[in-house]
PDB file of C-alpha atoms in Angstrom:
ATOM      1  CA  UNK A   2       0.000   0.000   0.000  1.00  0.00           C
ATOM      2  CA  UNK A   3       2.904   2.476   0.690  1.00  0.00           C
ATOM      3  CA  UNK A   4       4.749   1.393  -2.178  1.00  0.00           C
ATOM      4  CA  UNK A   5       1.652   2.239  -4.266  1.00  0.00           C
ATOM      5  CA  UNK A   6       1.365   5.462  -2.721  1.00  0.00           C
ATOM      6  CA  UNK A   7       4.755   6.745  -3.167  1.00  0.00           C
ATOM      7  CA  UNK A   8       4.783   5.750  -7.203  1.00  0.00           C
ATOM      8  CA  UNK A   9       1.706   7.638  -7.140  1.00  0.00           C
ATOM      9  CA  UNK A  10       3.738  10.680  -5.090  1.00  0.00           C
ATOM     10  CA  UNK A  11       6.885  10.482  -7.437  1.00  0.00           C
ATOM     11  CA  UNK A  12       4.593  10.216 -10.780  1.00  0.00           C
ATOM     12  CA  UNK A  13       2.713  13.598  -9.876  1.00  0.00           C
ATOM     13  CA  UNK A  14       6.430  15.067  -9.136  1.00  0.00           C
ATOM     14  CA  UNK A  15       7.431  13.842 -12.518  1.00  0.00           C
ATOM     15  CA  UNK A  16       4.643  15.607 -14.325  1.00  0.00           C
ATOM     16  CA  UNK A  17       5.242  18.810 -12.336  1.00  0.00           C
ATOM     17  CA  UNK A  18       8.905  18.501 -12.978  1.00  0.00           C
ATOM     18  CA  UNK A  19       7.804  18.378 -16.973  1.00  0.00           C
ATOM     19  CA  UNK A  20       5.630  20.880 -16.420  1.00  0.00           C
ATOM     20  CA  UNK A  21       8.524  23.451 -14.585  1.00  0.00           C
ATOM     21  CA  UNK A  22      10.868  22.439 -17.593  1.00  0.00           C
ATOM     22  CA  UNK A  23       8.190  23.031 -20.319  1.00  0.00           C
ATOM     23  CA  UNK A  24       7.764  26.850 -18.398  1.00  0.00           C
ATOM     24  CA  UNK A  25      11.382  27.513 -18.028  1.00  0.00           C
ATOM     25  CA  UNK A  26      11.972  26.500 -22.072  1.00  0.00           C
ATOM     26  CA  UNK A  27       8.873  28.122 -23.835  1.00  0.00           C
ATOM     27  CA  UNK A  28       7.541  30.911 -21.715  1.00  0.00           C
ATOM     28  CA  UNK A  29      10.817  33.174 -22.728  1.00  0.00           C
ATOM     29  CA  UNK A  30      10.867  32.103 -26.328  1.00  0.00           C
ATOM     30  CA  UNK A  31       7.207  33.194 -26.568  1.00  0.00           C
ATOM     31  CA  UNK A  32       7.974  36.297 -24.781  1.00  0.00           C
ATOM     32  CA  UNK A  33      11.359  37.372 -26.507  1.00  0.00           C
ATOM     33  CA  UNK A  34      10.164  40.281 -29.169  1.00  0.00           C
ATOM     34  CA  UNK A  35       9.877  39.441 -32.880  1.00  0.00           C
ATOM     35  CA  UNK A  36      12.150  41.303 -35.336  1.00  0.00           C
ATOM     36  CA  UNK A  37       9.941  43.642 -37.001  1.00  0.00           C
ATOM     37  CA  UNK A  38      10.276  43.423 -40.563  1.00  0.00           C
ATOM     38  CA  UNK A  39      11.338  46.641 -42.352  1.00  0.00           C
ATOM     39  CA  UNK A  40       8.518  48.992 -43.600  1.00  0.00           C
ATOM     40  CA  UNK A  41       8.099  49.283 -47.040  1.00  0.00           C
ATOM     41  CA  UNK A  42       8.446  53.108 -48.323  1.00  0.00           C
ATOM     42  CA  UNK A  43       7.099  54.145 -51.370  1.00  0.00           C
ATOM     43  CA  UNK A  44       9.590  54.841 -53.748  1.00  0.00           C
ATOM     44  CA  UNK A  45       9.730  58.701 -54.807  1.00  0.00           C
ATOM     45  CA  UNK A  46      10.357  58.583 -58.657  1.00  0.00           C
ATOM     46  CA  UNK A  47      11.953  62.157 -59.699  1.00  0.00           C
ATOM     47  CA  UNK A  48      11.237  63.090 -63.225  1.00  0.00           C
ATOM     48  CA  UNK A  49      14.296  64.698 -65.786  1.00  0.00           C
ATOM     49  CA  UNK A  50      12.379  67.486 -66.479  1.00  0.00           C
ATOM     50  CA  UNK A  51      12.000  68.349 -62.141  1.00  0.00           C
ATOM     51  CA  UNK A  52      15.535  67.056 -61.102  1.00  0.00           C
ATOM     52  CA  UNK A  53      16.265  69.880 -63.912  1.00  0.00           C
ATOM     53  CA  UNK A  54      13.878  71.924 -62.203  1.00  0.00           C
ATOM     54  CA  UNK A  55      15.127  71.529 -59.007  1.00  0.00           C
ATOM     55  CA  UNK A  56      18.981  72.561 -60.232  1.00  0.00           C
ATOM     56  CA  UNK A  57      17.631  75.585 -61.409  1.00  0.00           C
ATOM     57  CA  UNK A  58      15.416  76.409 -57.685  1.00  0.00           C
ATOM     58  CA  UNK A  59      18.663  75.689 -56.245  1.00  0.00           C
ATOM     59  CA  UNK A  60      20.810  77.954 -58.165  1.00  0.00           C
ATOM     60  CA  UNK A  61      17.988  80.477 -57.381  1.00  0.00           C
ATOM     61  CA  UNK A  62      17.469  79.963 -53.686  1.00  0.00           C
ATOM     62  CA  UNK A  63      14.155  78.974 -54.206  1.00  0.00           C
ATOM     63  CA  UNK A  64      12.097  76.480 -52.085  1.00  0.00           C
ATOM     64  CA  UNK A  65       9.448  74.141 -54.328  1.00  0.00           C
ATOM     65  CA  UNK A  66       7.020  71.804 -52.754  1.00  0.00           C
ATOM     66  CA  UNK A  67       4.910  69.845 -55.447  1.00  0.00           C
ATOM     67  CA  UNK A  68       1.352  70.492 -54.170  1.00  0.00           C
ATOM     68  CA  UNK A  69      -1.227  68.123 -53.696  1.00  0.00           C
ATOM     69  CA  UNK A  70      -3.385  67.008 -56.267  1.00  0.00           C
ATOM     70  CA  UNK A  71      -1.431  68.074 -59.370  1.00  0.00           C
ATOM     71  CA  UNK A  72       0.423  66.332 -61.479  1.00  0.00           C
ATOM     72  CA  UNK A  73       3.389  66.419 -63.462  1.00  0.00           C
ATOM     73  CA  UNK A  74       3.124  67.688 -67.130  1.00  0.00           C
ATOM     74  CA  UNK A  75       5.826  68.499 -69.819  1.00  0.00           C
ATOM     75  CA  UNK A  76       6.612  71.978 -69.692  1.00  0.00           C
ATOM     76  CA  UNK A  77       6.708  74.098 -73.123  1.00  0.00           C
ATOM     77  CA  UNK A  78      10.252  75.257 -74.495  1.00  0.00           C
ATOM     78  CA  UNK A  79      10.480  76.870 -77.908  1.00  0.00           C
ATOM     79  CA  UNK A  80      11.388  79.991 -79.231  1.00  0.00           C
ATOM     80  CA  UNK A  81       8.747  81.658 -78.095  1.00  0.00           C
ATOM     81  CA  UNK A  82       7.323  79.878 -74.526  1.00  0.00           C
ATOM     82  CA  UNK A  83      10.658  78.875 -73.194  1.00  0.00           C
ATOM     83  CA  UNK A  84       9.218  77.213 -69.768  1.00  0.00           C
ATOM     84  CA  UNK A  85      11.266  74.705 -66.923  1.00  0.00           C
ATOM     85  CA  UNK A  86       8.103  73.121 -65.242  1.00  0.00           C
ATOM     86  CA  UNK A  87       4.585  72.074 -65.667  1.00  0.00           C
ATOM     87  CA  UNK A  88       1.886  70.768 -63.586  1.00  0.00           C
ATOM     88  CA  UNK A  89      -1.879  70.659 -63.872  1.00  0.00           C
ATOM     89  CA  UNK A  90      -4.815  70.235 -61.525  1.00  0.00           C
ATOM     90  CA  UNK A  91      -6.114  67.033 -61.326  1.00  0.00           C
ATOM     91  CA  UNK A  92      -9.868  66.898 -63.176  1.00  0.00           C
ATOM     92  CA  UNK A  93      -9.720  70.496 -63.711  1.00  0.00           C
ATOM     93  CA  UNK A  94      -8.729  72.780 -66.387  1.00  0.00           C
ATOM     94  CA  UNK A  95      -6.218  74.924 -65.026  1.00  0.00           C
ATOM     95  CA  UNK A  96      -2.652  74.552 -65.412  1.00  0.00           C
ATOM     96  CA  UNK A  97       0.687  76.499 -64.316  1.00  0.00           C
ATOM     97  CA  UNK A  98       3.929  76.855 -66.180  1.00  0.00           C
ATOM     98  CA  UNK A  99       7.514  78.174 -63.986  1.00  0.00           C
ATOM     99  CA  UNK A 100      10.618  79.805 -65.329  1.00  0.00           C
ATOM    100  CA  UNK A 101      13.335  80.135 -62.796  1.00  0.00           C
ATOM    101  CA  UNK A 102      15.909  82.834 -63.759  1.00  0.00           C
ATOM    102  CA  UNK A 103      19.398  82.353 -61.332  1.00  0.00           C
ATOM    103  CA  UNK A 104      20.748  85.674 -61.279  1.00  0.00           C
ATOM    104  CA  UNK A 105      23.454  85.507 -59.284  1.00  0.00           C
ATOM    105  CA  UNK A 106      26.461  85.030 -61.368  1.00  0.00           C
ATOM    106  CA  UNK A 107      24.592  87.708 -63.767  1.00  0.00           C
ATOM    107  CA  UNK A 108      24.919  90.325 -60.616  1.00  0.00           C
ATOM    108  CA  UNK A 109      28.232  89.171 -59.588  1.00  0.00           C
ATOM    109  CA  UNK A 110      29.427  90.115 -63.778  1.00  0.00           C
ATOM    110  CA  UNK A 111      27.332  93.299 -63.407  1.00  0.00           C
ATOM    111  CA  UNK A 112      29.717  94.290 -59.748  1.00  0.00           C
ATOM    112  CA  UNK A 113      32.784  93.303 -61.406  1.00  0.00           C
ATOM    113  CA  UNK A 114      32.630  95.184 -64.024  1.00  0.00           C
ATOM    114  CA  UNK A 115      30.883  98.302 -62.537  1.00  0.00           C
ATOM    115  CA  UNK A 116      33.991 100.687 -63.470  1.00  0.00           C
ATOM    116  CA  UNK A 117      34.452  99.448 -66.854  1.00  0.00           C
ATOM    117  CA  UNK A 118      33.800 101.933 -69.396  1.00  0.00           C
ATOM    118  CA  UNK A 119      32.716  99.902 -71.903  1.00  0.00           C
ATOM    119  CA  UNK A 120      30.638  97.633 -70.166  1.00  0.00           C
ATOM    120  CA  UNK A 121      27.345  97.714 -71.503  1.00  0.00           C
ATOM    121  CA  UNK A 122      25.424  95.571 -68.798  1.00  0.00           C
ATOM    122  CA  UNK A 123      22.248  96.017 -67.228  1.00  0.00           C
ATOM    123  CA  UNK A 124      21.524  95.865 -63.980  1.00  0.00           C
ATOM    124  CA  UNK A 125      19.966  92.628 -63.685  1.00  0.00           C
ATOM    125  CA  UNK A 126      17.462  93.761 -60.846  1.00  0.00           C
ATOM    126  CA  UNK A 127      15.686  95.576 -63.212  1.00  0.00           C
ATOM    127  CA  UNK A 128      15.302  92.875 -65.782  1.00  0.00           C
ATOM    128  CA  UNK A 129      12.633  91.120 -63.920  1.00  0.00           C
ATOM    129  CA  UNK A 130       9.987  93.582 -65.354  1.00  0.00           C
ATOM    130  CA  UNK A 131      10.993  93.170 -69.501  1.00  0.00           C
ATOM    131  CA  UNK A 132      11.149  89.101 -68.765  1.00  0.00           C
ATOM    132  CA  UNK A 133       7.446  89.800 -67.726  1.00  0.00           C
ATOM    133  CA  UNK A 134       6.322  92.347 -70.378  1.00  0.00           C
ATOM    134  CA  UNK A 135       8.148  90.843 -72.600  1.00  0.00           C
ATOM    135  CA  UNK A 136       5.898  87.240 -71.854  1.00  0.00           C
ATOM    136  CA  UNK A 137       2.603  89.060 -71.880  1.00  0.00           C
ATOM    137  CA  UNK A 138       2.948  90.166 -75.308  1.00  0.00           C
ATOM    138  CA  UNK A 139       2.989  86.286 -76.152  1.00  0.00           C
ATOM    139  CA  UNK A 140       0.640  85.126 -74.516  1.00  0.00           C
ATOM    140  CA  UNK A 141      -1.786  88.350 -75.855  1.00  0.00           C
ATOM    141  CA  UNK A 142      -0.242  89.583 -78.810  1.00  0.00           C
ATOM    142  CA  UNK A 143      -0.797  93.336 -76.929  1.00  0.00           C
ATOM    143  CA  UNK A 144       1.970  95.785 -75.768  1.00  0.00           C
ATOM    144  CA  UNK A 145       0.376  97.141 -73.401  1.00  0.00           C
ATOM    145  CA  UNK A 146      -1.694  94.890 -70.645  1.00  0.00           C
ATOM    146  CA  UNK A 147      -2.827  95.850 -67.565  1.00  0.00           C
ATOM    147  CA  UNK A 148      -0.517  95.550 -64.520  1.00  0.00           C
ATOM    148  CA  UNK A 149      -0.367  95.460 -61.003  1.00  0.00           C
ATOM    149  CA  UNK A 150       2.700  96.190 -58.955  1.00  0.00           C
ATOM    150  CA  UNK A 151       2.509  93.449 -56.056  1.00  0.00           C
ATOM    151  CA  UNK A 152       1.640  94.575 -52.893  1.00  0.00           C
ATOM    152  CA  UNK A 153       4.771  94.265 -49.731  1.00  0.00           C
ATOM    153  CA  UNK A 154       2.508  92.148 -47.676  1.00  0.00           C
ATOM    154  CA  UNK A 155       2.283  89.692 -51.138  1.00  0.00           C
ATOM    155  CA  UNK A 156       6.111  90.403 -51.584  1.00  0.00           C
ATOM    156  CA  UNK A 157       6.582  88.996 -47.894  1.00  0.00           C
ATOM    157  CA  UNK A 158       5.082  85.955 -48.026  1.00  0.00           C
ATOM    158  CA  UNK A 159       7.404  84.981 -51.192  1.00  0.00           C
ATOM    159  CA  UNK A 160      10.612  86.374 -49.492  1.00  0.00           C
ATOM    160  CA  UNK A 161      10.381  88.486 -52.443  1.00  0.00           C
ATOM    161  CA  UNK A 162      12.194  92.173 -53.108  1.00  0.00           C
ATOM    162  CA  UNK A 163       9.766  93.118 -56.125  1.00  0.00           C
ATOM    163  CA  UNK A 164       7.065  91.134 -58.395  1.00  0.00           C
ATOM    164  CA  UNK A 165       4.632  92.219 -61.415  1.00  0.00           C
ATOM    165  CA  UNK A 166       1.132  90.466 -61.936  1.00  0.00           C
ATOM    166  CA  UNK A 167      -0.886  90.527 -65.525  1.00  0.00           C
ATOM    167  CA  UNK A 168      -4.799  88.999 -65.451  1.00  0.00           C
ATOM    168  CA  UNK A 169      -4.532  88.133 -69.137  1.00  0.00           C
ATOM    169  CA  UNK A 170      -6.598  87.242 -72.070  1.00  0.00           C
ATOM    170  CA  UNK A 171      -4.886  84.800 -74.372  1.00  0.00           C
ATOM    171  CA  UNK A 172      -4.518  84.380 -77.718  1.00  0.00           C
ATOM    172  CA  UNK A 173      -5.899  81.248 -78.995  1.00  0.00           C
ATOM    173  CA  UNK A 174      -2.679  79.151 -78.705  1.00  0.00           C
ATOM    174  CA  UNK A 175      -2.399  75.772 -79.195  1.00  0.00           C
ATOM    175  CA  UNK A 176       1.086  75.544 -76.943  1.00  0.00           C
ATOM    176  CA  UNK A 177      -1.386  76.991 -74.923  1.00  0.00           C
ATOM    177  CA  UNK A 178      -4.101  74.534 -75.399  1.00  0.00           C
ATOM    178  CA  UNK A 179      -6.577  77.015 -75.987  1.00  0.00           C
ATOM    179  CA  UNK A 180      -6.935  78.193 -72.726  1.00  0.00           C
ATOM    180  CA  UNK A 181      -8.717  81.624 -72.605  1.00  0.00           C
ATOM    181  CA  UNK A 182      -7.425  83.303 -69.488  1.00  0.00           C
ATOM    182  CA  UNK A 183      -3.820  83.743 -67.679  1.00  0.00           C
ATOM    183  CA  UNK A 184      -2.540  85.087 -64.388  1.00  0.00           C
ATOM    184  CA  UNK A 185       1.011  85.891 -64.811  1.00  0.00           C
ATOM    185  CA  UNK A 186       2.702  86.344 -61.270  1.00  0.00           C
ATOM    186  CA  UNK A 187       6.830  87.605 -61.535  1.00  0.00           C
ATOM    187  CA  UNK A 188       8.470  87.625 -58.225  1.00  0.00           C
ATOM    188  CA  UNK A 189      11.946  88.847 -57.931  1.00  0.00           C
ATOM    189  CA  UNK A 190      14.854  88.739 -55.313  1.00  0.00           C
ATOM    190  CA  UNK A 191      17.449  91.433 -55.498  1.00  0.00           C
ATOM    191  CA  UNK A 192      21.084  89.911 -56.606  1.00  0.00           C
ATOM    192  CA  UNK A 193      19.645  86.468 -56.376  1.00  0.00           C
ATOM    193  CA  UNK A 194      16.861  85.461 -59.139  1.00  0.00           C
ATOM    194  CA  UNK A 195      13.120  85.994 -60.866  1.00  0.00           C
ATOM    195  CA  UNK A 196      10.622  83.483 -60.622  1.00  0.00           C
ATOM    196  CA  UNK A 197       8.049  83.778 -63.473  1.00  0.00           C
ATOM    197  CA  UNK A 198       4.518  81.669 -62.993  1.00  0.00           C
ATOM    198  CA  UNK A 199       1.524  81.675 -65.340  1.00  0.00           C
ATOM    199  CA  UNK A 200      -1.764  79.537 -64.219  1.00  0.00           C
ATOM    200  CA  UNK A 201      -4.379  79.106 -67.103  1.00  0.00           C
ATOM    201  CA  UNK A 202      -7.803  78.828 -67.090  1.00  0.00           C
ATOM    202  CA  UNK A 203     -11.396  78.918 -68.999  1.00  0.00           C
ATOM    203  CA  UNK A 204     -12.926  80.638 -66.338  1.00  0.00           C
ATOM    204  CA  UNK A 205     -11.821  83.641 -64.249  1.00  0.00           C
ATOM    205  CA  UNK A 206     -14.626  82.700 -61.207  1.00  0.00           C
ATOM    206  CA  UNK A 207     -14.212  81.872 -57.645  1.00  0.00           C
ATOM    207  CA  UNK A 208     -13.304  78.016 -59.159  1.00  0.00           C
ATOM    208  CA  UNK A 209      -9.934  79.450 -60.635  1.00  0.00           C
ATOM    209  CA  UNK A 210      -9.004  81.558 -57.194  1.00  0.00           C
ATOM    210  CA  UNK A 211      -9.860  78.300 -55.225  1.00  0.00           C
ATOM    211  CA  UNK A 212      -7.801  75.990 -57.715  1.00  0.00           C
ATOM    212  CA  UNK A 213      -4.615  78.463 -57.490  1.00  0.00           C
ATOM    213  CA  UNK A 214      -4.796  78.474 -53.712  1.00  0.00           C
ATOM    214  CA  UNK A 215      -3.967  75.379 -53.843  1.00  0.00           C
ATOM    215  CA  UNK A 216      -0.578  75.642 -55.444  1.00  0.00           C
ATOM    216  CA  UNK A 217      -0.056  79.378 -53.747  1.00  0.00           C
ATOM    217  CA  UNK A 218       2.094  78.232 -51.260  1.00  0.00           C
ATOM    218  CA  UNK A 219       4.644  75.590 -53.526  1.00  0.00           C
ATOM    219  CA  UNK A 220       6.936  78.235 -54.311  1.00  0.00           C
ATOM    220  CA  UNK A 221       9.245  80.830 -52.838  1.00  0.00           C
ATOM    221  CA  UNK A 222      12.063  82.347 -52.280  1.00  0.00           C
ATOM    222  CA  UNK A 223      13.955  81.041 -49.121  1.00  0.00           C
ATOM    223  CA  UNK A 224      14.208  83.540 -46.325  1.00  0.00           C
TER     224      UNK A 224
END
């Protein structure tokens, strides 16, 4: 009878001596973190036509954040609509074309040769306002359009020094695609560079403001 009960004693120790082993073995493997597998980033493809674009921000000190919800289109360059980026509006018709001018070596020529009597440069702070006339009369085929000398609060928000802006009607153009309307918007920093912008669009109503807020902020001079 005691021999019975003592096999019975040592084969409950057994199975709690499994059972310690089994805790000691398992618990920690369970419990030891897993590596976590690397996250998957969505690959940023960079067109030729805006790593160009970016070279020429760059050499301009400007700052260019593609907005949201337009897309990538290929800029016109001929003789006459000589453009360095595109973009359009997703499912709407409006559009914007940019020229970046880098002025800096032009102002560091215009310095150097300041006492040279027959230097015939101009002073490339000024030139900002024939780059802009000189586009209008493109776009409209008229010498003389309407303009409006930007406001300093405007200026401010672009780090700008100066800046021009034409409301135009267009020629029909088909570089142009038709498009009927034009705000042309030239910002310029002293010594430094001229950005030139022109948004399109069929209809000059509260839908065209609200489309180009949405691309008001991408560009800028940086402070």
């Amino acid at each position: 009878m005691f021999t019975q009960y003592m096999e019975t004693i040592l084969k409950q120790l057994k199975q709690i001596l499994i059972t310690v082993m089994l805790m000691l073995f398992i618990v920690p493997a369970i419990a030891q973190p897993k590596h976590a597998r690397p996250l998957k980033t969505k690959q940023v493809i960079i067109s030729r036509q805006l790593a160009d674009f970016n070279r020429l921000t760059a050499q301009a000190n400007v700052s260019f954040i593609f907005p949201v919800g337009f897309k990538e289109i290929k800029a016109p360059n001929n003789d006459d609509f000589s453009f360095d980026y595109a973009m359009e509006l997703s499912g709407k018709e409006f559009e914007i074309w940019f020229h970046i001018k880098p002025e800096k070596a032009d102002w560091a020529s215009y310095v150097h040769d300041l006492n040279n009597p027959n230097a015939q440069l101009a002073n490339p702070d000024s030139l900002y306002k024939d780059m802009a006339a000189a586009q209008a009369i493109t776009f409209t085929g008229e010498k003389n359009s309407p303009v409006r000398v930007l406001p300093q609060h405007v200026l401010a928000r672009y780090n700008a020094d100066a800046g021009r802006s034409y409301m135009l009607t267009l020629l029909d153009l088909p570089e142009a695609k038709h498009f009927k309307y034009a705000l042309l918007v030239t910002l310029h920093k002293n010594h430094t560079g001229t950005i030139i912008a022109v948004c399109f669009t069929n209809d000059k109503g509260p839908d065209f403001f609200k489309n180009l807020k949405e691309a008001s902020n991408c560009i800028k001079f940086k402070s």
